[in-house]
Coordinates of C-alpha atoms in Angstrom, one line a residue:
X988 CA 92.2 100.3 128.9
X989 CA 89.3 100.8 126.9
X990 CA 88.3 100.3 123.0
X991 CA 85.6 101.4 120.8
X992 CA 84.7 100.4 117.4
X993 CA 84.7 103.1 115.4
X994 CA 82.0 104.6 113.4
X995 CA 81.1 106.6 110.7
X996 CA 81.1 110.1 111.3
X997 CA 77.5 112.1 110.8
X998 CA 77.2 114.3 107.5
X999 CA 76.6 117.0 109.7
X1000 CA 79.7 116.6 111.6
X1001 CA 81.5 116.2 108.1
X1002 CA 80.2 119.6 106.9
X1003 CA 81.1 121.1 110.7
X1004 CA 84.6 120.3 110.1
X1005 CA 84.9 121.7 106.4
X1006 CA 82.6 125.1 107.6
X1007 CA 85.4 125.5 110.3
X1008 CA 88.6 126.2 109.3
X1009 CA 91.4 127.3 111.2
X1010 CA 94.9 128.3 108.8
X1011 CA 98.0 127.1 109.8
X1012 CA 99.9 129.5 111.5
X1013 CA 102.7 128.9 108.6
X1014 CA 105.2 132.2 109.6
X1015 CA 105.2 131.7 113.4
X1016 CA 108.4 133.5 115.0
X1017 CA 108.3 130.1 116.9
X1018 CA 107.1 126.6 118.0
X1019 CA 105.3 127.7 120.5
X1020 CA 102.8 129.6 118.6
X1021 CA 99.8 127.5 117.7
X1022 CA 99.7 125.4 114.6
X1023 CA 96.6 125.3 114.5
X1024 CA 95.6 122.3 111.9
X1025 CA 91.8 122.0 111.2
X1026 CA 92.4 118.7 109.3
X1027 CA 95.8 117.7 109.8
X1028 CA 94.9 114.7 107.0
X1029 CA 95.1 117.6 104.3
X1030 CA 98.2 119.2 103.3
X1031 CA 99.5 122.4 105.4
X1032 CA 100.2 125.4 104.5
X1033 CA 104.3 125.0 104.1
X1034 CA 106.0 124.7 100.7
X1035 CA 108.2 121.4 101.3
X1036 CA 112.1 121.2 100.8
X1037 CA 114.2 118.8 101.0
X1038 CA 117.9 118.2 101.1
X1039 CA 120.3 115.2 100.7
X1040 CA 123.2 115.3 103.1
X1041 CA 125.5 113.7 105.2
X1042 CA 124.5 113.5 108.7
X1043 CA 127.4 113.5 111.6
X1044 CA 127.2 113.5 115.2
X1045 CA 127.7 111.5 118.3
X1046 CA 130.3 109.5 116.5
X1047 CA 127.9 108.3 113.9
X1048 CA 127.4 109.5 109.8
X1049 CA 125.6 108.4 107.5
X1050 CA 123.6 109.7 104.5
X1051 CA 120.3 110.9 105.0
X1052 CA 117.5 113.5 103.1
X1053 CA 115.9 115.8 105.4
X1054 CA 112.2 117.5 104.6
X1055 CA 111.5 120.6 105.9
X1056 CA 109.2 123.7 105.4
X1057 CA 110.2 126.2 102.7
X1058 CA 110.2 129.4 101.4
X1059 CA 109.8 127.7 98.4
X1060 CA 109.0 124.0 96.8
X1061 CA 111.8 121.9 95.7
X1062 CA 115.3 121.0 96.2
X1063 CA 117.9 123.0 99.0
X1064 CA 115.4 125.9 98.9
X1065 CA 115.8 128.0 102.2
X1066 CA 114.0 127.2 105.9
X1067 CA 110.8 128.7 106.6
X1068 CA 110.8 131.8 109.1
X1069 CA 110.3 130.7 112.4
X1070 CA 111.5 127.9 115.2
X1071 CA 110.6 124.6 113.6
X1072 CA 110.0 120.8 115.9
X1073 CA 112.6 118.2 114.6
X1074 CA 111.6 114.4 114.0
X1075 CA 113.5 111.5 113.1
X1076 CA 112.2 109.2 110.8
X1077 CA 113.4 105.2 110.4
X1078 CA 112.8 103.1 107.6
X1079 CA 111.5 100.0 107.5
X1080 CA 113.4 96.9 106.8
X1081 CA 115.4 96.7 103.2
X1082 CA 113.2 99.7 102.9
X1083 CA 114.5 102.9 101.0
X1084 CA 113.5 106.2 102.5
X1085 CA 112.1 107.3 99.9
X1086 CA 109.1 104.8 100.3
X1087 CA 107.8 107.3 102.8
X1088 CA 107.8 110.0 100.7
X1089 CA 104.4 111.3 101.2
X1090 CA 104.1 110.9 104.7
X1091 CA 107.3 112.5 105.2
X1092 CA 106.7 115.6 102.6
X1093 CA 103.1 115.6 104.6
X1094 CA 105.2 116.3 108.2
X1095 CA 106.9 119.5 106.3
X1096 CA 104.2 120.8 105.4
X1097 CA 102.8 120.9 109.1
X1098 CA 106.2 122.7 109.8
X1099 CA 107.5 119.9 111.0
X1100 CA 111.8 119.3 109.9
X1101 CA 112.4 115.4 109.6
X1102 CA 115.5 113.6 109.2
X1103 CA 115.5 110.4 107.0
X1104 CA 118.6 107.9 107.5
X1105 CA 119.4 105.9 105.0
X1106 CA 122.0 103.9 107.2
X1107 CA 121.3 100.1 108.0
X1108 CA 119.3 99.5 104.9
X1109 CA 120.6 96.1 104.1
X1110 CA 119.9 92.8 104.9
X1111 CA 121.6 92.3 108.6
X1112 CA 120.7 95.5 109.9
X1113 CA 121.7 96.7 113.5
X1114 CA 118.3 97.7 115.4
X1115 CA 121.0 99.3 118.3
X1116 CA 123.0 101.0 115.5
X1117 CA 119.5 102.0 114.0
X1118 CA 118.4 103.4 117.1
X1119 CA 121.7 105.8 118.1
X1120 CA 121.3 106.9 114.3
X1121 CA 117.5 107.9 114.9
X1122 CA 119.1 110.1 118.0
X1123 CA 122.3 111.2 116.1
X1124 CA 119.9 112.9 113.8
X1125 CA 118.2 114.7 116.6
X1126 CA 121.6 115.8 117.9
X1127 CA 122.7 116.9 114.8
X1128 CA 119.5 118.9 114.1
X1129 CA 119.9 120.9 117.2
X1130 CA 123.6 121.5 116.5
X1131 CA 122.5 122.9 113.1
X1132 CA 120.4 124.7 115.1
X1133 CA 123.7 126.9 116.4
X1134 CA 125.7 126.8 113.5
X1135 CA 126.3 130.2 111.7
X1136 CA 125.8 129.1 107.9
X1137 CA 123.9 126.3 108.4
X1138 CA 120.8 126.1 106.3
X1139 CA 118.4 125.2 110.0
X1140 CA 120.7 127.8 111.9
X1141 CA 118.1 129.3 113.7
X1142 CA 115.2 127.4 112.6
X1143 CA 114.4 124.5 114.8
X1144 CA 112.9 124.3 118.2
X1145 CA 115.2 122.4 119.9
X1146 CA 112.8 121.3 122.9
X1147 CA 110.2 120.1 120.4
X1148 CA 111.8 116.7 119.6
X1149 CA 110.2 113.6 118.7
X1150 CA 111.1 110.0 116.8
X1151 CA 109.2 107.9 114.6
X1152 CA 109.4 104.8 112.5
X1153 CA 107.9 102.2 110.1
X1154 CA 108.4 98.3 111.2
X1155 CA 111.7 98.0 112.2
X1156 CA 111.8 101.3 112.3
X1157 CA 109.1 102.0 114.4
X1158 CA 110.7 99.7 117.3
X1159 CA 114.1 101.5 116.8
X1160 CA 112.5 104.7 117.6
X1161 CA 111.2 103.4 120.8
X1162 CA 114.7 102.1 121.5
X1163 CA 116.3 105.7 120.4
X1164 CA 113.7 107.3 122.8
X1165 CA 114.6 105.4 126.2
X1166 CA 117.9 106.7 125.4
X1167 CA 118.0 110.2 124.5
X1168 CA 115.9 112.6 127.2
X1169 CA 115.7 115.2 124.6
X1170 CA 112.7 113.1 123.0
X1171 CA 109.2 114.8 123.9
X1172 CA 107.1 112.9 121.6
X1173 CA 106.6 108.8 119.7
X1174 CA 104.5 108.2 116.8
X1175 CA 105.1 104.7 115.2
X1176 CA 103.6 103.0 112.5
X1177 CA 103.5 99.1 112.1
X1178 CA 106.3 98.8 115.1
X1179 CA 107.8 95.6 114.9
X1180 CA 109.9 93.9 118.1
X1181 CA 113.5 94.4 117.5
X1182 CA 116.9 93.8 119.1
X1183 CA 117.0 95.4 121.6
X1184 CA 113.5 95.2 122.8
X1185 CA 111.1 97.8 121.5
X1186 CA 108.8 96.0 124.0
X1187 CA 111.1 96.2 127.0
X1188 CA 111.8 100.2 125.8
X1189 CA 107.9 100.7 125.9
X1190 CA 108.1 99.9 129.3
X1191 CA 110.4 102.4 130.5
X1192 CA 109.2 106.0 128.3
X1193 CA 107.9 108.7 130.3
X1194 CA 107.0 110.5 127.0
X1195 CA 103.5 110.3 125.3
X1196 CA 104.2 107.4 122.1
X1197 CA 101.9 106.4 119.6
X1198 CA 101.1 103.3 118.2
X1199 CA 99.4 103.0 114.9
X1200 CA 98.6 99.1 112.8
X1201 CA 96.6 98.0 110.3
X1202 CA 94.1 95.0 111.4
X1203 CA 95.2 93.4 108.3
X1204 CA 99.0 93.1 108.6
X1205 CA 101.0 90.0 108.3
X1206 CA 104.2 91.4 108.6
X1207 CA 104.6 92.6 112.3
X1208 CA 100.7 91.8 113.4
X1209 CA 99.5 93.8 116.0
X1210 CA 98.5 91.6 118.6
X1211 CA 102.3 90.1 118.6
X1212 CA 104.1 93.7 118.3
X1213 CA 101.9 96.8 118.7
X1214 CA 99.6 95.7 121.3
X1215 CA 102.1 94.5 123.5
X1216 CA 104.1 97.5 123.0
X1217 CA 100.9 99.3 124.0
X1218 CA 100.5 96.7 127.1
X1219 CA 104.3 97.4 128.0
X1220 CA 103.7 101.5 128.1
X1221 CA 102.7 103.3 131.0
X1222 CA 100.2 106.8 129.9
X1223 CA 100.3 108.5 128.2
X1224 CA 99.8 106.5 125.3
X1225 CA 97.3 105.3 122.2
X1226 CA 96.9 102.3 120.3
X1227 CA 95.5 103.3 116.8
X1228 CA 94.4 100.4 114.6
X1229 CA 93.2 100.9 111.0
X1230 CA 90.5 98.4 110.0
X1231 CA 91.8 96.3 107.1
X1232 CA 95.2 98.5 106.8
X1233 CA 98.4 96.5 106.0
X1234 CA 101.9 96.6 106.8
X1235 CA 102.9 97.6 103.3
X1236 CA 99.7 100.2 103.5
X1237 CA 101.9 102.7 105.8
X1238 CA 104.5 103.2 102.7
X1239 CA 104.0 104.7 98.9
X1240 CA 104.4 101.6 97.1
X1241 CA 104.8 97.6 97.4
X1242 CA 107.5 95.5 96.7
X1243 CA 108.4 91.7 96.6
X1244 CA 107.4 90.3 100.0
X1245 CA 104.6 92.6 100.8
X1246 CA 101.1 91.8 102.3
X1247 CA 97.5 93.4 101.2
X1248 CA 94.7 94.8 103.4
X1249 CA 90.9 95.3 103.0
X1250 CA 91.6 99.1 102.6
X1251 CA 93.3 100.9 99.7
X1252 CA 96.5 102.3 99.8
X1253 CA 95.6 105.7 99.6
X1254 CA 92.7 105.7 102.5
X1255 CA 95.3 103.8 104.9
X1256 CA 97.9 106.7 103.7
X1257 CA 95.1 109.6 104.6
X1258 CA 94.5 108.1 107.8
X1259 CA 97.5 107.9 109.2
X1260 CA 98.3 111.3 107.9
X1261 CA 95.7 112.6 110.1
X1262 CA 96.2 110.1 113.3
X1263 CA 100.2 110.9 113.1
X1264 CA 99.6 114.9 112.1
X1265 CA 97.5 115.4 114.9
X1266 CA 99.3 113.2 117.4
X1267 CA 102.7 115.5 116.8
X1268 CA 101.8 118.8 116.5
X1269 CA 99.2 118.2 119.7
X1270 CA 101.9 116.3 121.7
X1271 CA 104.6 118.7 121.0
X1272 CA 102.8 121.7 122.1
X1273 CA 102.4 123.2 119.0
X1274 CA 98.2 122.9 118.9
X1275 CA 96.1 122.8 122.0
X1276 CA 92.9 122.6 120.2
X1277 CA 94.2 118.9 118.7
X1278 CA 93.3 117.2 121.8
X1279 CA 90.1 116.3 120.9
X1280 CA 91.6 114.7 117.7
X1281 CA 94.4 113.1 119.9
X1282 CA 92.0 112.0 123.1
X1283 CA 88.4 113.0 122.5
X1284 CA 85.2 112.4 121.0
X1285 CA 86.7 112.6 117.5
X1286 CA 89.8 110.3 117.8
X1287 CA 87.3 107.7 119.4
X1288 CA 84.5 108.2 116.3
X1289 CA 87.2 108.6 113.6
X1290 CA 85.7 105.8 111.1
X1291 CA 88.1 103.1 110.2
X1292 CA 90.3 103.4 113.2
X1293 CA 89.6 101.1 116.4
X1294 CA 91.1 103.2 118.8
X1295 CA 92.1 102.7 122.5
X1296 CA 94.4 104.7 124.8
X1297 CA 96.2 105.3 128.3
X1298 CA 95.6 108.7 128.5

């Protein structure tokens, strides 16, 4: 295990990156065609969708709004051409999904279709419940993915899976993934210890998983959730703290019980666009040239993230 502070990137780094810019391959015929994402902190090169709906499969339903890339902006506009990766997004505790908006809308416009449950939203949630509902989603989207009339018939790469989660979110989707096979890929903000263990789960995925904190947070801290997560997880995997970043940081808005950071808002939101961008379309196959974002030079310089990893 190693860490290094991070540092201020050079100006003529800065003006490197903006000089060379690589478009999204946004009308792939599939997944497996590079995405390839220049800054995946800016917006892609989808239109983003989205579509409220009710979710059934492995004996669970629920409600749930899915983004996905578009032909068009806006509500139940038709899939983007092409084989799209599925994620599964959970919400954080008493948390409405729509508190993730941007991060979420951000995913679709990587190409990336994400299901949002709105199940176990009150206040004696079922992290186990959570967790199947996280890998009902996935299951659903691949049967979609066979279903003559279906809006994703035909659009999603169905071996391009991956979960993700804010707070008690974020440890459901570690318990969904030492569950369910089908899961290639983890990204996590702010994962708190649930029941069952998101700790103990850690321990047993064979799949790359991400961990991103703020330094800040007094919510789920991340030297008594994260970093043991981290600990717990054999490589490949990355601990990704944001200096001064808080557990509220990771979502559009606060509400009543929330903590504050060092950093705004909108610079913990741009961060963890990038850091969470890169991590899925680089761990999911879709963009080779993403490793150095993911493992190299610039994940370790990126300034305001302290970054360490298991590679």
């Amino acid at each position: 295990m190693f860490r290094i502070l991070l540092r201020s990137m050079t100006a003529l780094l800065l003006t490197a990156a903006a000089a060379f810019t690589l478009a999204p391959a946004a009308q792939a015929s599939d997944a497996a065609a590079s995405v390839r994402a220049a800054d995946p902190s800016t917006t892609g090169s989808f239109p983003v969708a989205y579509t409220d709906l009710t979710v059934s499969a492995s004996g669970r339903s629920y409600s749930a709004r899915v983004w996905y890339p578009g032909t068009t902006a806006g509500a139940n506009a038709p899939v983007a051409s092409g084989a799209h990766p599925g994620l599964a997004f959970g919400h954080g505790f008493f948390q409405a999904i729509t508190q993730y908006e941007s991060l979420l809308k951000h995913y679709a416009s990587w190409g990336i279709i994400t299901v949002a449950p709105k199940s176990q939203g009150g206040l004696f949630p079922s992290h186990s419940a959570f967790a199947d509902d996280l890998n009902a989603a996935l299951t659903w989207l691949t049967t979609q993915n066979s279903t003559t009339g279906s809006r994703f018939a035909g659009a999603v790469s169905t071996s391009r899976l991956a979960v993700s989660g804010h707070s008690m979110g974020g440890g459901a989707a570690l318990v969904a993934a030492s569950r369910n096979p089908a899961v290639r890929s983890v990204s996590t903000l702010a994962a708190a210890e649930t029941n069952p263990s998101a700790v103990g789960a850690s321990s047993v995925l064979g799949m790359p998983v991400q961990y991103v904190g703020g330094s800040a947070d007094s919510i789920a801290g991340v030297a008594g959730n994260q970093q043991r997560m981290y600990d717990a997880k054999p490589a490949a995997t990355q601990l990704r703290v944001i200096t001064g970043g808080f557990h509220c940081g990771f979502e559009d808005s606060s509400g009543i019980g929330c903590d504050s950071g060092t950093v705004t808002r909108a610079a913990q939101l741009k961060l963890t666009y990038g850091v969470t961008t890169a991590w899925l379309l680089h761990t999911l196959g879709l963009d080779s040239s993403l490793y150095d974002q993911v493992w190299g030079s610039a994940a370790q310089s990126l300034a305001g993230v302290v970054y360490t990893a298991k590679p």
